[in-house]
GROMACS .gro file of C-alpha atoms in nm:
model
  150
    1MET     CA    1   0.750  -1.726  -0.807
    2ALA     CA    2   0.580  -1.403  -0.897
    3LYS     CA    3   0.484  -1.168  -0.610
    4VAL     CA    4   0.144  -1.002  -0.633
    5ILE     CA    5  -0.017  -0.750  -0.392
    6VAL     CA    6  -0.393  -0.715  -0.369
    7LEU     CA    7  -0.460  -0.380  -0.197
    8TYR     CA    8  -0.816  -0.278  -0.115
    9ALA     CA    9  -1.034  -0.021   0.060
   10SER     CA   10  -1.378  -0.157   0.168
   11MET     CA   11  -1.654   0.002   0.380
   12THR     CA   12  -1.931  -0.260   0.371
   13GLY     CA   13  -1.719  -0.570   0.280
   14ASN     CA   14  -1.811  -0.575  -0.096
   15THR     CA   15  -1.467  -0.466  -0.224
   16GLU     CA   16  -1.298  -0.683   0.040
   17GLU     CA   17  -1.484  -0.981  -0.094
   18MET     CA   18  -1.371  -0.893  -0.447
   19ALA     CA   19  -1.015  -0.861  -0.324
   20GLY     CA   20  -1.038  -1.201  -0.173
   21ALA     CA   21  -1.148  -1.351  -0.507
   22VAL     CA   22  -0.865  -1.166  -0.696
   23ALA     CA   23  -0.615  -1.312  -0.443
   24VAL     CA   24  -0.762  -1.665  -0.490
   25GLY     CA   25  -0.711  -1.628  -0.868
   26ALA     CA   26  -0.356  -1.501  -0.837
   27ARG     CA   27  -0.267  -1.789  -0.613
   28GLU     CA   28  -0.428  -2.036  -0.847
   29ALA     CA   29  -0.185  -1.898  -1.107
   30GLY     CA   30   0.108  -1.983  -0.882
   31ALA     CA   31   0.175  -1.641  -0.739
   32GLU     CA   32   0.289  -1.551  -0.395
   33VAL     CA   33   0.003  -1.314  -0.279
   34VAL     CA   34  -0.023  -1.049  -0.017
   35LEU     CA   35  -0.376  -0.937   0.058
   36ARG     CA   36  -0.376  -0.603   0.240
   37ASP     CA   37  -0.630  -0.345   0.351
   38VAL     CA   38  -0.524   0.006   0.262
   39PHE     CA   39  -0.518   0.100   0.627
   40ASP     CA   40  -0.221  -0.133   0.676
   41ALA     CA   41  -0.031  -0.030   0.360
   42THR     CA   42   0.196   0.228   0.220
   43ALA     CA   43   0.225   0.332  -0.144
   44SER     CA   44   0.604   0.257  -0.130
   45GLU     CA   45   0.534  -0.111  -0.089
   46LEU     CA   46   0.391  -0.141  -0.434
   47VAL     CA   47   0.737  -0.132  -0.589
   48GLN     CA   48   0.822  -0.469  -0.406
   49TYR     CA   49   0.566  -0.657  -0.617
   50ASP     CA   50   0.562  -0.779  -0.980
   51GLY     CA   51   0.181  -0.764  -0.998
   52ILE     CA   52  -0.058  -0.512  -0.842
   53ALA     CA   53  -0.424  -0.539  -0.807
   54ILE     CA   54  -0.602  -0.253  -0.638
   55GLY     CA   55  -0.961  -0.238  -0.531
   56ALA     CA   56  -1.163   0.059  -0.389
   57TYR     CA   57  -1.525   0.130  -0.340
   58THR     CA   58  -1.646   0.471  -0.482
   59TRP     CA   59  -1.763   0.734  -0.251
   60GLY     CA   60  -2.012   1.007  -0.336
   61ASP     CA   61  -1.999   1.139  -0.684
   62GLY     CA   62  -1.724   0.918  -0.821
   63GLU     CA   63  -1.454   0.987  -0.559
   64LEU     CA   64  -1.187   0.780  -0.383
   65PRO     CA   65  -1.275   0.673  -0.030
   66ASP     CA   66  -1.102   0.897   0.229
   67GLU     CA   67  -0.891   0.611   0.365
   68PHE     CA   68  -0.739   0.562   0.017
   69LEU     CA   69  -0.628   0.926  -0.037
   70ASP     CA   70  -0.294   0.913   0.139
   71VAL     CA   71  -0.177   0.606  -0.052
   72TYR     CA   72  -0.314   0.751  -0.380
   73GLU     CA   73  -0.128   1.076  -0.334
   74ALA     CA   74   0.196   0.900  -0.240
   75MET     CA   75   0.177   0.669  -0.542
   76SER     CA   76   0.266   0.975  -0.761
   77ALA     CA   77   0.628   0.940  -0.657
   78LEU     CA   78   0.655   0.580  -0.776
   79ASP     CA   79   0.789   0.418  -1.090
   80LEU     CA   80   0.580   0.113  -1.162
   81SER     CA   81   0.722   0.040  -1.503
   82GLY     CA   82   0.728  -0.339  -1.593
   83ARG     CA   83   0.448  -0.418  -1.337
   84LYS     CA   84   0.126  -0.573  -1.438
   85ALA     CA   85  -0.184  -0.429  -1.277
   86ALA     CA   86  -0.563  -0.450  -1.250
   87VAL     CA   87  -0.828  -0.245  -1.071
   88PHE     CA   88  -1.161  -0.341  -0.927
   89GLY     CA   89  -1.424  -0.196  -0.698
   90SER     CA   90  -1.787  -0.166  -0.598
   91GLY     CA   91  -2.024   0.135  -0.634
   92ASP     CA   92  -2.378   0.254  -0.655
   93SER     CA   93  -2.512   0.345  -1.002
   94SER     CA   94  -2.755   0.600  -0.855
   95TYR     CA   95  -2.469   0.848  -0.849
   96PRO     CA   96  -2.358   1.030  -1.155
   97ILE     CA   97  -2.016   0.847  -1.183
   98PHE     CA   98  -2.049   0.476  -1.131
   99CYS     CA   99  -1.736   0.322  -0.971
  100GLY     CA  100  -1.522   0.633  -1.053
  101ALA     CA  101  -1.254   0.518  -0.813
  102VAL     CA  102  -1.179   0.225  -1.042
  103ASP     CA  103  -1.121   0.471  -1.330
  104THR     CA  104  -0.913   0.701  -1.114
  105ILE     CA  105  -0.679   0.440  -0.984
  106GLY     CA  106  -0.645   0.279  -1.319
  107GLU     CA  107  -0.539   0.606  -1.474
  108ARG     CA  108  -0.282   0.668  -1.188
  109LEU     CA  109  -0.138   0.315  -1.240
  110LYS     CA  110  -0.099   0.379  -1.624
  111GLU     CA  111   0.071   0.721  -1.556
  112LEU     CA  112   0.316   0.540  -1.331
  113GLY     CA  113   0.411   0.295  -1.598
  114ALA     CA  114   0.213  -0.004  -1.495
  115GLU     CA  115   0.047  -0.215  -1.760
  116LEU     CA  116  -0.326  -0.277  -1.702
  117VAL     CA  117  -0.384  -0.634  -1.802
  118ALA     CA  118  -0.758  -0.628  -1.773
  119GLU     CA  119  -1.054  -0.385  -1.787
  120GLY     CA  120  -1.145  -0.249  -1.447
  121VAL     CA  121  -1.409  -0.467  -1.269
  122LYS     CA  122  -1.701  -0.259  -1.155
  123VAL     CA  123  -1.975  -0.415  -0.937
  124GLU     CA  124  -2.304  -0.277  -0.815
  125PHE     CA  125  -2.301  -0.323  -0.433
  126THR     CA  126  -2.251  -0.689  -0.349
  127PRO     CA  127  -2.062  -0.903  -0.607
  128SER     CA  128  -2.250  -1.194  -0.762
  129GLU     CA  129  -2.092  -1.536  -0.797
  130GLU     CA  130  -2.034  -1.459  -1.163
  131GLU     CA  131  -1.866  -1.124  -1.066
  132LEU     CA  132  -1.644  -1.310  -0.815
  133LYS     CA  133  -1.544  -1.553  -1.082
  134LYS     CA  134  -1.445  -1.253  -1.302
  135CYS     CA  135  -1.234  -1.124  -1.008
  136GLN     CA  136  -1.064  -1.457  -0.979
  137ALA     CA  137  -0.987  -1.444  -1.359
  138VAL     CA  138  -0.834  -1.097  -1.312
  139GLY     CA  139  -0.614  -1.233  -1.030
  140ARG     CA  140  -0.501  -1.517  -1.260
  141LEU     CA  141  -0.435  -1.277  -1.534
  142VAL     CA  142  -0.231  -1.038  -1.325
  143ALA     CA  143  -0.026  -1.342  -1.182
  144GLY     CA  144  -0.007  -1.515  -1.514
  145ALA     CA  145   0.101  -1.202  -1.701
  146VAL     CA  146   0.391  -1.165  -1.469
  147PRO     CA  147   0.708  -1.358  -1.560
  148ALA     CA  148   0.824  -1.610  -1.290
  149LEU     CA  149   1.114  -1.490  -1.089
  150ASN     CA  150   1.412  -1.718  -1.000
   0.00000   0.00000   0.00000
C-alpha cells in the first residue's frame, strides 16, 4: 500500500478543508494517508512517504505563512526524487500575487526531485463543493500515481 502525507497550514480552516478532501481522495485510491498540520510536522518526515500533498494559505503579497517557514527551509536538505507530489491552497485575489504559496512550494518540491502530478489547486477563500471534488481528484492522482509497495 502506498503511503501519502497531506501536510497543511491553515489559518481560517479553508486550506484545512482542502487538505481533508485531498486525504479522502488518496484514501479512495487505496493509499495509507497521514493528514498533518504543519505545526505537528518536520520536513524530514516527507522522505518517509511515497506521495506528498502540501497545502498552505498565502499570506500578504504572495508569501508563505509564518508557521510554514521552518518546514519550507528545512526541506532544502531533502532528496524527494521518485516521489509524486501535489500542492494546494487558499488565498485572496485582492493581493498582487494570488496563492503565491502554492507556486513557491511547488517550485521547491520540483527542485528537490519530486514529480508534480497535478497543477496546483488555488482557491479563493472558502472552497466550493466543485473545488473540494478537485482536491479529492488530486488526492487520488497523488495516490494512484504512486506504485503500490509490497
